[in-house]
PDB file of C-alpha atoms in Angstrom:
ATOM      1  CA  MET A  16      72.995  59.631 -11.965  1.00  0.00           C
ATOM      2  CA  SER A  17      72.167  63.248 -11.181  1.00  0.00           C
ATOM      3  CA  ASN A  18      69.301  64.871 -13.025  1.00  0.00           C
ATOM      4  CA  LYS A  19      69.594  68.295 -11.380  1.00  0.00           C
ATOM      5  CA  GLY A  20      72.319  69.715 -13.610  1.00  0.00           C
ATOM      6  CA  PRO A  21      72.332  71.451 -16.991  1.00  0.00           C
ATOM      7  CA  GLY A  22      71.642  68.268 -18.960  1.00  0.00           C
ATOM      8  CA  LEU A  23      73.426  67.001 -22.058  1.00  0.00           C
ATOM      9  CA  PHE A  24      74.168  69.131 -25.120  1.00  0.00           C
ATOM     10  CA  SER A  25      71.509  67.171 -27.012  1.00  0.00           C
ATOM     11  CA  ASP A  26      68.918  68.462 -24.510  1.00  0.00           C
ATOM     12  CA  ILE A  27      69.386  72.073 -25.649  1.00  0.00           C
ATOM     13  CA  GLY A  28      66.254  73.025 -27.595  1.00  0.00           C
ATOM     14  CA  LYS A  29      64.880  69.478 -27.329  1.00  0.00           C
ATOM     15  CA  LYS A  30      61.388  70.456 -26.137  1.00  0.00           C
ATOM     16  CA  SER A  31      60.938  72.786 -29.109  1.00  0.00           C
ATOM     17  CA  ARG A  32      62.272  70.155 -31.541  1.00  0.00           C
ATOM     18  CA  ASP A  33      59.891  67.556 -30.153  1.00  0.00           C
ATOM     19  CA  ILE A  34      56.854  69.728 -30.881  1.00  0.00           C
ATOM     20  CA  LEU A  35      58.041  70.599 -34.395  1.00  0.00           C
ATOM     21  CA  THR A  36      59.430  67.207 -35.480  1.00  0.00           C
ATOM     22  CA  LYS A  37      58.607  64.289 -33.162  1.00  0.00           C
ATOM     23  CA  ASP A  38      56.193  61.705 -34.656  1.00  0.00           C
ATOM     24  CA  PHE A  39      55.707  63.666 -37.909  1.00  0.00           C
ATOM     25  CA  ASN A  40      56.264  61.261 -40.819  1.00  0.00           C
ATOM     26  CA  SER A  41      54.867  60.170 -44.178  1.00  0.00           C
ATOM     27  CA  ASP A  42      55.505  56.450 -43.617  1.00  0.00           C
ATOM     28  CA  HIS A  43      53.156  53.655 -42.579  1.00  0.00           C
ATOM     29  CA  LYS A  44      54.409  52.107 -39.366  1.00  0.00           C
ATOM     30  CA  LEU A  45      53.075  49.354 -37.118  1.00  0.00           C
ATOM     31  CA  THR A  46      54.736  48.460 -33.822  1.00  0.00           C
ATOM     32  CA  ILE A  47      53.622  45.683 -31.476  1.00  0.00           C
ATOM     33  CA  SER A  48      55.209  45.824 -28.040  1.00  0.00           C
ATOM     34  CA  SER A  49      54.947  43.565 -25.020  1.00  0.00           C
ATOM     35  CA  SER A  50      56.712  43.391 -21.674  1.00  0.00           C
ATOM     36  CA  THR A  51      56.942  41.157 -18.636  1.00  0.00           C
ATOM     37  CA  ASN A  52      57.350  41.865 -14.951  1.00  0.00           C
ATOM     38  CA  ASN A  53      60.907  40.509 -14.925  1.00  0.00           C
ATOM     39  CA  GLY A  54      62.192  43.313 -17.189  1.00  0.00           C
ATOM     40  CA  PHE A  55      61.954  41.619 -20.603  1.00  0.00           C
ATOM     41  CA  ASP A  56      60.525  43.691 -23.512  1.00  0.00           C
ATOM     42  CA  LEU A  57      59.756  42.520 -27.064  1.00  0.00           C
ATOM     43  CA  ASN A  58      59.007  44.855 -29.988  1.00  0.00           C
ATOM     44  CA  THR A  59      58.128  44.088 -33.605  1.00  0.00           C
ATOM     45  CA  THR A  60      58.044  46.928 -36.141  1.00  0.00           C
ATOM     46  CA  LEU A  61      56.897  46.975 -39.760  1.00  0.00           C
ATOM     47  CA  VAL A  62      57.448  50.073 -41.944  1.00  0.00           C
ATOM     48  CA  LYS A  63      56.312  50.866 -45.475  1.00  0.00           C
ATOM     49  CA  SER A  64      58.096  53.886 -46.964  1.00  0.00           C
ATOM     50  CA  ARG A  65      58.024  54.996 -50.618  1.00  0.00           C
ATOM     51  CA  GLY A  66      56.704  51.618 -51.687  1.00  0.00           C
ATOM     52  CA  LEU A  67      59.425  49.695 -49.863  1.00  0.00           C
ATOM     53  CA  SER A  68      58.762  47.550 -46.806  1.00  0.00           C
ATOM     54  CA  SER A  69      61.128  46.859 -43.946  1.00  0.00           C
ATOM     55  CA  GLY A  70      60.932  45.646 -40.393  1.00  0.00           C
ATOM     56  CA  ASP A  71      62.781  44.652 -37.282  1.00  0.00           C
ATOM     57  CA  VAL A  72      62.409  42.657 -34.096  1.00  0.00           C
ATOM     58  CA  SER A  73      64.022  43.922 -30.919  1.00  0.00           C
ATOM     59  CA  THR A  74      64.328  42.609 -27.388  1.00  0.00           C
ATOM     60  CA  LYS A  75      65.368  44.478 -24.274  1.00  0.00           C
ATOM     61  CA  PHE A  76      66.303  42.892 -20.979  1.00  0.00           C
ATOM     62  CA  LYS A  77      66.894  44.836 -17.748  1.00  0.00           C
ATOM     63  CA  TYR A  78      68.695  43.471 -14.731  1.00  0.00           C
ATOM     64  CA  LYS A  79      69.663  45.668 -11.753  1.00  0.00           C
ATOM     65  CA  ASN A  80      69.583  48.846 -13.931  1.00  0.00           C
ATOM     66  CA  ASN A  81      71.768  47.185 -16.583  1.00  0.00           C
ATOM     67  CA  THR A  82      70.187  46.844 -20.023  1.00  0.00           C
ATOM     68  CA  VAL A  83      70.865  44.594 -23.013  1.00  0.00           C
ATOM     69  CA  HIS A  84      69.091  45.585 -26.241  1.00  0.00           C
ATOM     70  CA  VAL A  85      69.235  43.371 -29.366  1.00  0.00           C
ATOM     71  CA  LYS A  86      67.635  44.392 -32.680  1.00  0.00           C
ATOM     72  CA  VAL A  87      67.454  42.235 -35.817  1.00  0.00           C
ATOM     73  CA  ASP A  88      66.222  43.854 -39.049  1.00  0.00           C
ATOM     74  CA  THR A  89      65.248  42.688 -42.530  1.00  0.00           C
ATOM     75  CA  GLU A  90      68.716  43.613 -43.831  1.00  0.00           C
ATOM     76  CA  SER A  91      70.095  40.717 -41.760  1.00  0.00           C
ATOM     77  CA  SER A  92      72.002  43.014 -39.424  1.00  0.00           C
ATOM     78  CA  VAL A  93      72.053  42.551 -35.664  1.00  0.00           C
ATOM     79  CA  LEU A  94      72.546  45.565 -33.392  1.00  0.00           C
ATOM     80  CA  THR A  95      73.468  44.768 -29.793  1.00  0.00           C
ATOM     81  CA  THR A  96      73.640  47.543 -27.184  1.00  0.00           C
ATOM     82  CA  PHE A  97      74.765  47.254 -23.557  1.00  0.00           C
ATOM     83  CA  THR A  98      73.913  50.059 -21.106  1.00  0.00           C
ATOM     84  CA  ILE A  99      75.607  50.023 -17.694  1.00  0.00           C
ATOM     85  CA  PRO A 100      75.065  52.867 -15.209  1.00  0.00           C
ATOM     86  CA  ASP A 101      77.397  53.978 -12.439  1.00  0.00           C
ATOM     87  CA  ILE A 102      80.558  52.029 -13.270  1.00  0.00           C
ATOM     88  CA  VAL A 103      81.957  55.279 -11.935  1.00  0.00           C
ATOM     89  CA  ALA A 104      79.643  57.503  -9.881  1.00  0.00           C
ATOM     90  CA  SER A 105      77.300  59.692 -11.992  1.00  0.00           C
ATOM     91  CA  THR A 106      78.216  57.957 -15.263  1.00  0.00           C
ATOM     92  CA  LYS A 107      76.435  55.807 -17.821  1.00  0.00           C
ATOM     93  CA  THR A 108      78.365  53.595 -20.243  1.00  0.00           C
ATOM     94  CA  ILE A 109      76.881  52.442 -23.551  1.00  0.00           C
ATOM     95  CA  ALA A 110      78.611  49.878 -25.776  1.00  0.00           C
ATOM     96  CA  SER A 111      77.193  48.787 -29.128  1.00  0.00           C
ATOM     97  CA  VAL A 112      78.143  46.672 -32.120  1.00  0.00           C
ATOM     98  CA  ARG A 113      76.328  45.895 -35.367  1.00  0.00           C
ATOM     99  CA  LEU A 114      76.966  42.501 -36.952  1.00  0.00           C
ATOM    100  CA  PRO A 115      78.169  41.335 -39.439  1.00  0.00           C
ATOM    101  CA  ASP A 116      80.097  44.659 -39.628  1.00  0.00           C
ATOM    102  CA  TYR A 117      82.657  44.024 -36.902  1.00  0.00           C
ATOM    103  CA  ASN A 118      84.130  47.528 -37.344  1.00  0.00           C
ATOM    104  CA  SER A 119      80.859  49.185 -36.326  1.00  0.00           C
ATOM    105  CA  GLY A 120      81.458  48.920 -32.601  1.00  0.00           C
ATOM    106  CA  LYS A 121      81.202  52.045 -30.472  1.00  0.00           C
ATOM    107  CA  ILE A 122      81.599  52.869 -26.805  1.00  0.00           C
ATOM    108  CA  GLU A 123      80.010  55.938 -25.250  1.00  0.00           C
ATOM    109  CA  VAL A 124      80.241  57.420 -21.767  1.00  0.00           C
ATOM    110  CA  HIS A 125      77.887  60.011 -20.214  1.00  0.00           C
ATOM    111  CA  TYR A 126      78.798  61.942 -17.074  1.00  0.00           C
ATOM    112  CA  LEU A 127      76.147  64.047 -15.335  1.00  0.00           C
ATOM    113  CA  HIS A 128      76.836  66.375 -12.430  1.00  0.00           C
ATOM    114  CA  ASP A 129      74.966  69.187 -10.721  1.00  0.00           C
ATOM    115  CA  HIS A 130      76.863  71.840 -12.716  1.00  0.00           C
ATOM    116  CA  ALA A 131      78.363  69.985 -15.678  1.00  0.00           C
ATOM    117  CA  ALA A 132      77.685  67.192 -18.143  1.00  0.00           C
ATOM    118  CA  PHE A 133      80.056  65.457 -20.555  1.00  0.00           C
ATOM    119  CA  THR A 134      79.718  62.784 -23.210  1.00  0.00           C
ATOM    120  CA  THR A 135      82.373  61.053 -25.246  1.00  0.00           C
ATOM    121  CA  ALA A 136      81.989  58.355 -27.904  1.00  0.00           C
ATOM    122  CA  VAL A 137      84.706  56.439 -29.752  1.00  0.00           C
ATOM    123  CA  ASP A 138      84.383  54.042 -32.708  1.00  0.00           C
ATOM    124  CA  LEU A 139      86.059  50.705 -32.109  1.00  0.00           C
ATOM    125  CA  ASN A 140      88.047  50.434 -35.348  1.00  0.00           C
ATOM    126  CA  ASN A 141      91.453  51.346 -36.755  1.00  0.00           C
ATOM    127  CA  SER A 142      90.425  54.896 -37.770  1.00  0.00           C
ATOM    128  CA  PRO A 143      87.905  55.946 -35.142  1.00  0.00           C
ATOM    129  CA  VAL A 144      85.750  59.044 -35.044  1.00  0.00           C
ATOM    130  CA  VAL A 145      85.822  60.635 -31.599  1.00  0.00           C
ATOM    131  CA  ASP A 146      82.739  62.586 -30.481  1.00  0.00           C
ATOM    132  CA  PHE A 147      82.777  64.862 -27.459  1.00  0.00           C
ATOM    133  CA  SER A 148      80.275  67.229 -25.886  1.00  0.00           C
ATOM    134  CA  ALA A 149      80.270  69.346 -22.740  1.00  0.00           C
ATOM    135  CA  THR A 150      77.632  71.411 -20.969  1.00  0.00           C
ATOM    136  CA  ILE A 151      78.011  73.659 -17.938  1.00  0.00           C
ATOM    137  CA  GLY A 152      75.468  75.612 -15.935  1.00  0.00           C
ATOM    138  CA  THR A 153      72.377  74.927 -13.878  1.00  0.00           C
ATOM    139  CA  PRO A 154      68.888  73.541 -14.581  1.00  0.00           C
ATOM    140  CA  GLY A 155      67.878  77.152 -15.377  1.00  0.00           C
ATOM    141  CA  ILE A 156      70.682  78.196 -17.744  1.00  0.00           C
ATOM    142  CA  ALA A 157      73.234  76.103 -19.626  1.00  0.00           C
ATOM    143  CA  PHE A 158      76.037  76.596 -22.149  1.00  0.00           C
ATOM    144  CA  GLY A 159      77.442  73.762 -24.237  1.00  0.00           C
ATOM    145  CA  ALA A 160      79.449  72.635 -27.238  1.00  0.00           C
ATOM    146  CA  GLU A 161      80.041  69.435 -29.203  1.00  0.00           C
ATOM    147  CA  THR A 162      82.649  68.317 -31.707  1.00  0.00           C
ATOM    148  CA  SER A 163      83.700  65.304 -33.777  1.00  0.00           C
ATOM    149  CA  TYR A 164      87.291  64.475 -34.722  1.00  0.00           C
ATOM    150  CA  SER A 165      88.105  62.016 -37.507  1.00  0.00           C
ATOM    151  CA  THR A 166      91.447  60.277 -37.004  1.00  0.00           C
ATOM    152  CA  SER A 167      91.416  59.044 -40.624  1.00  0.00           C
ATOM    153  CA  ILE A 168      91.657  62.591 -42.035  1.00  0.00           C
ATOM    154  CA  GLY A 169      93.147  64.227 -38.955  1.00  0.00           C
ATOM    155  CA  ASN A 170      90.566  66.992 -38.799  1.00  0.00           C
ATOM    156  CA  PHE A 171      87.433  68.117 -36.983  1.00  0.00           C
ATOM    157  CA  THR A 172      84.322  67.227 -38.990  1.00  0.00           C
ATOM    158  CA  LYS A 173      81.810  68.935 -36.704  1.00  0.00           C
ATOM    159  CA  TYR A 174      81.707  71.612 -34.048  1.00  0.00           C
ATOM    160  CA  ASN A 175      78.536  73.160 -32.671  1.00  0.00           C
ATOM    161  CA  ALA A 176      77.750  75.413 -29.719  1.00  0.00           C
ATOM    162  CA  GLY A 177      74.574  76.383 -27.930  1.00  0.00           C
ATOM    163  CA  MET A 178      72.908  77.837 -24.879  1.00  0.00           C
ATOM    164  CA  CYS A 179      69.476  77.520 -23.305  1.00  0.00           C
ATOM    165  CA  LEU A 180      67.407  79.333 -20.724  1.00  0.00           C
ATOM    166  CA  ARG A 181      64.762  77.295 -18.892  1.00  0.00           C
ATOM    167  CA  MET A 182      61.916  78.789 -16.866  1.00  0.00           C
ATOM    168  CA  PRO A 183      58.902  77.118 -15.241  1.00  0.00           C
ATOM    169  CA  THR A 184      56.551  77.779 -18.182  1.00  0.00           C
ATOM    170  CA  SER A 185      58.955  78.612 -21.019  1.00  0.00           C
ATOM    171  CA  ASN A 186      62.415  78.031 -22.403  1.00  0.00           C
ATOM    172  CA  ALA A 187      64.603  79.543 -25.092  1.00  0.00           C
ATOM    173  CA  SER A 188      67.641  78.194 -26.915  1.00  0.00           C
ATOM    174  CA  VAL A 189      70.267  79.277 -29.453  1.00  0.00           C
ATOM    175  CA  ILE A 190      72.344  76.743 -31.403  1.00  0.00           C
ATOM    176  CA  LEU A 191      75.242  77.601 -33.720  1.00  0.00           C
ATOM    177  CA  ALA A 192      75.825  74.588 -35.997  1.00  0.00           C
ATOM    178  CA  ASP A 193      77.431  73.416 -39.269  1.00  0.00           C
ATOM    179  CA  LYS A 194      80.827  74.820 -38.281  1.00  0.00           C
ATOM    180  CA  GLY A 195      79.281  78.236 -37.724  1.00  0.00           C
ATOM    181  CA  ASP A 196      77.351  78.332 -41.003  1.00  0.00           C
ATOM    182  CA  SER A 197      73.885  78.044 -39.469  1.00  0.00           C
ATOM    183  CA  MET A 198      72.080  79.350 -36.419  1.00  0.00           C
ATOM    184  CA  LYS A 199      68.787  78.266 -34.891  1.00  0.00           C
ATOM    185  CA  VAL A 200      66.861  80.248 -32.284  1.00  0.00           C
ATOM    186  CA  SER A 201      63.756  78.772 -30.655  1.00  0.00           C
ATOM    187  CA  TYR A 202      61.301  79.809 -27.962  1.00  0.00           C
ATOM    188  CA  LEU A 203      58.670  77.616 -26.293  1.00  0.00           C
ATOM    189  CA  ARG A 204      55.826  78.767 -24.084  1.00  0.00           C
ATOM    190  CA  GLN A 205      53.447  76.484 -22.220  1.00  0.00           C
ATOM    191  CA  LEU A 206      49.888  77.840 -22.312  1.00  0.00           C
ATOM    192  CA  ASP A 207      46.936  77.058 -20.088  1.00  0.00           C
ATOM    193  CA  SER A 208      44.640  77.778 -23.047  1.00  0.00           C
ATOM    194  CA  LEU A 209      46.137  74.699 -24.759  1.00  0.00           C
ATOM    195  CA  ASN A 210      45.281  72.447 -21.784  1.00  0.00           C
ATOM    196  CA  GLY A 211      48.934  71.908 -20.963  1.00  0.00           C
ATOM    197  CA  GLY A 212      50.138  72.189 -24.546  1.00  0.00           C
ATOM    198  CA  ALA A 213      52.686  74.694 -25.806  1.00  0.00           C
ATOM    199  CA  ALA A 214      53.391  77.178 -28.594  1.00  0.00           C
ATOM    200  CA  VAL A 215      56.789  77.286 -30.327  1.00  0.00           C
ATOM    201  CA  GLY A 216      58.549  79.756 -32.583  1.00  0.00           C
ATOM    202  CA  GLU A 217      61.799  78.893 -34.353  1.00  0.00           C
ATOM    203  CA  ILE A 218      64.043  80.914 -36.661  1.00  0.00           C
ATOM    204  CA  SER A 219      66.867  79.225 -38.550  1.00  0.00           C
ATOM    205  CA  ARG A 220      69.401  80.953 -40.777  1.00  0.00           C
ATOM    206  CA  ARG A 221      72.098  79.599 -43.097  1.00  0.00           C
ATOM    207  CA  PHE A 222      74.729  82.262 -43.558  1.00  0.00           C
ATOM    208  CA  SER A 223      76.391  80.856 -46.712  1.00  0.00           C
ATOM    209  CA  THR A 224      73.153  80.957 -48.725  1.00  0.00           C
ATOM    210  CA  ASN A 225      71.413  83.768 -46.830  1.00  0.00           C
ATOM    211  CA  ASP A 226      68.359  81.531 -46.331  1.00  0.00           C
ATOM    212  CA  ASN A 227      65.963  82.126 -43.457  1.00  0.00           C
ATOM    213  CA  THR A 228      63.191  79.839 -42.232  1.00  0.00           C
ATOM    214  CA  LEU A 229      60.561  80.822 -39.692  1.00  0.00           C
ATOM    215  CA  THR A 230      58.513  77.981 -38.224  1.00  0.00           C
ATOM    216  CA  VAL A 231      55.665  78.263 -35.742  1.00  0.00           C
ATOM    217  CA  GLY A 232      53.936  75.326 -34.116  1.00  0.00           C
ATOM    218  CA  CYS A 233      51.819  74.263 -31.203  1.00  0.00           C
ATOM    219  CA  SER A 234      50.616  71.216 -29.330  1.00  0.00           C
ATOM    220  CA  TYR A 235      47.099  71.009 -27.886  1.00  0.00           C
ATOM    221  CA  VAL A 236      46.016  68.461 -25.300  1.00  0.00           C
ATOM    222  CA  VAL A 237      42.436  67.612 -26.265  1.00  0.00           C
ATOM    223  CA  ASP A 238      42.038  65.236 -23.326  1.00  0.00           C
ATOM    224  CA  ARG A 239      44.232  62.889 -21.318  1.00  0.00           C
ATOM    225  CA  ARG A 240      44.387  60.445 -24.248  1.00  0.00           C
ATOM    226  CA  THR A 241      44.466  62.753 -27.279  1.00  0.00           C
ATOM    227  CA  LEU A 242      47.135  65.182 -28.516  1.00  0.00           C
ATOM    228  CA  VAL A 243      47.027  67.431 -31.582  1.00  0.00           C
ATOM    229  CA  LYS A 244      50.046  69.192 -33.084  1.00  0.00           C
ATOM    230  CA  ALA A 245      50.443  71.579 -36.018  1.00  0.00           C
ATOM    231  CA  LYS A 246      53.301  73.530 -37.607  1.00  0.00           C
ATOM    232  CA  LEU A 247      53.740  76.003 -40.475  1.00  0.00           C
ATOM    233  CA  ASN A 248      56.808  77.714 -41.927  1.00  0.00           C
ATOM    234  CA  ASN A 249      57.289  80.730 -44.172  1.00  0.00           C
ATOM    235  CA  HIS A 250      57.867  78.475 -47.210  1.00  0.00           C
ATOM    236  CA  GLY A 251      54.254  77.295 -46.994  1.00  0.00           C
ATOM    237  CA  ASN A 252      54.924  73.852 -45.532  1.00  0.00           C
ATOM    238  CA  LEU A 253      52.106  72.821 -43.203  1.00  0.00           C
ATOM    239  CA  GLY A 254      52.171  69.773 -40.942  1.00  0.00           C
ATOM    240  CA  ALA A 255      49.466  68.357 -38.693  1.00  0.00           C
ATOM    241  CA  LEU A 256      49.380  65.409 -36.307  1.00  0.00           C
ATOM    242  CA  LEU A 257      46.798  63.574 -34.223  1.00  0.00           C
ATOM    243  CA  GLN A 258      47.896  61.109 -31.543  1.00  0.00           C
ATOM    244  CA  HIS A 259      45.398  59.065 -29.527  1.00  0.00           C
ATOM    245  CA  GLU A 260      46.011  56.509 -26.801  1.00  0.00           C
ATOM    246  CA  LEU A 261      43.742  53.601 -27.695  1.00  0.00           C
ATOM    247  CA  ALA A 262      44.491  51.715 -24.504  1.00  0.00           C
ATOM    248  CA  ASN A 263      47.177  51.695 -21.861  1.00  0.00           C
ATOM    249  CA  LYS A 264      50.422  52.653 -23.698  1.00  0.00           C
ATOM    250  CA  SER A 265      48.944  51.779 -27.130  1.00  0.00           C
ATOM    251  CA  PHE A 266      48.982  54.765 -29.478  1.00  0.00           C
ATOM    252  CA  LEU A 267      47.616  55.602 -32.928  1.00  0.00           C
ATOM    253  CA  THR A 268      49.417  58.509 -34.612  1.00  0.00           C
ATOM    254  CA  ILE A 269      48.250  60.070 -37.900  1.00  0.00           C
ATOM    255  CA  SER A 270      50.211  62.893 -39.519  1.00  0.00           C
ATOM    256  CA  GLY A 271      50.057  64.825 -42.784  1.00  0.00           C
ATOM    257  CA  ALA A 272      52.225  67.293 -44.701  1.00  0.00           C
ATOM    258  CA  PHE A 273      50.962  69.896 -47.161  1.00  0.00           C
ATOM    259  CA  GLU A 274      52.552  72.542 -49.375  1.00  0.00           C
ATOM    260  CA  THR A 275      50.206  75.511 -49.283  1.00  0.00           C
ATOM    261  CA  LYS A 276      52.118  77.316 -52.058  1.00  0.00           C
ATOM    262  CA  ALA A 277      51.837  74.335 -54.413  1.00  0.00           C
ATOM    263  CA  LEU A 278      48.321  73.015 -53.921  1.00  0.00           C
ATOM    264  CA  GLU A 279      48.551  70.936 -57.092  1.00  0.00           C
ATOM    265  CA  ARG A 280      50.967  68.625 -55.305  1.00  0.00           C
ATOM    266  CA  SER A 281      49.433  65.737 -53.431  1.00  0.00           C
ATOM    267  CA  PRO A 282      49.637  65.936 -49.645  1.00  0.00           C
ATOM    268  CA  LYS A 283      51.652  63.301 -47.822  1.00  0.00           C
ATOM    269  CA  PHE A 284      50.105  61.235 -45.068  1.00  0.00           C
ATOM    270  CA  GLY A 285      51.576  58.773 -42.638  1.00  0.00           C
ATOM    271  CA  PHE A 286      50.421  56.783 -39.669  1.00  0.00           C
ATOM    272  CA  SER A 287      52.053  55.007 -36.781  1.00  0.00           C
ATOM    273  CA  LEU A 288      50.315  52.392 -34.634  1.00  0.00           C
ATOM    274  CA  LEU A 289      51.904  51.247 -31.386  1.00  0.00           C
ATOM    275  CA  LEU A 290      50.109  48.333 -29.736  1.00  0.00           C
ATOM    276  CA  LYS A 291      51.053  47.159 -26.264  1.00  0.00           C
ATOM    277  CA  PRO A 292      48.876  44.233 -25.166  1.00  0.00           C
TER     278      PRO A 292
END
């Protein structure tokens, strides 16, 4: 599949979102992962959130670029996902079903080209929701849109649009979402002073309520094993994160959230530990 084109609609603004949201959490999470040379991966995850504990066990098997992923959780549900590339040139097909809910099946197709990308997903039931997205452009500039159509109500439940501009050391994006009720503008700049990290500014506005949120954040590469991230918005919400690679592909992540305008409230802390023997 080509990776020289504009990318998928979900890629618009992704680098900025990753700095401001990825790995920030207030849960306690432990993941143990192992893999073999023949393409078999095994992951066990335990999560404690708001006093409740949950977990899952997942296996992934790869064979000639085809992937089968099976996840069993503590709710006794089994999610099976099949990923098959290049049934047709430049495509990737993903089929999934969650048991015992037989109506939860879904099939999704991605098509990537040098100047266009499309995705479509259809629920495998009597009243499916049809998702569609399209992006056109180049690796440097892209325009895209996505929509969801519910056959049960005969109406569109979602339509968003966006554009992005990518440069060697920076990128900017604009996303119009919530059926035109909200807009998000973000700008990311990679800085040598952050050892390969980046600074991000994001402005989001909801037109129906006239609410504006300004968020600034940055990531700082302390060394090749340690990453620090921080973010702050105009409502006084501060987040900080430390991620350290304990060994090869084994990570400890500690994050915290604070409300600077309400210091009497207790801060929230979370940690994630990924072990890969």
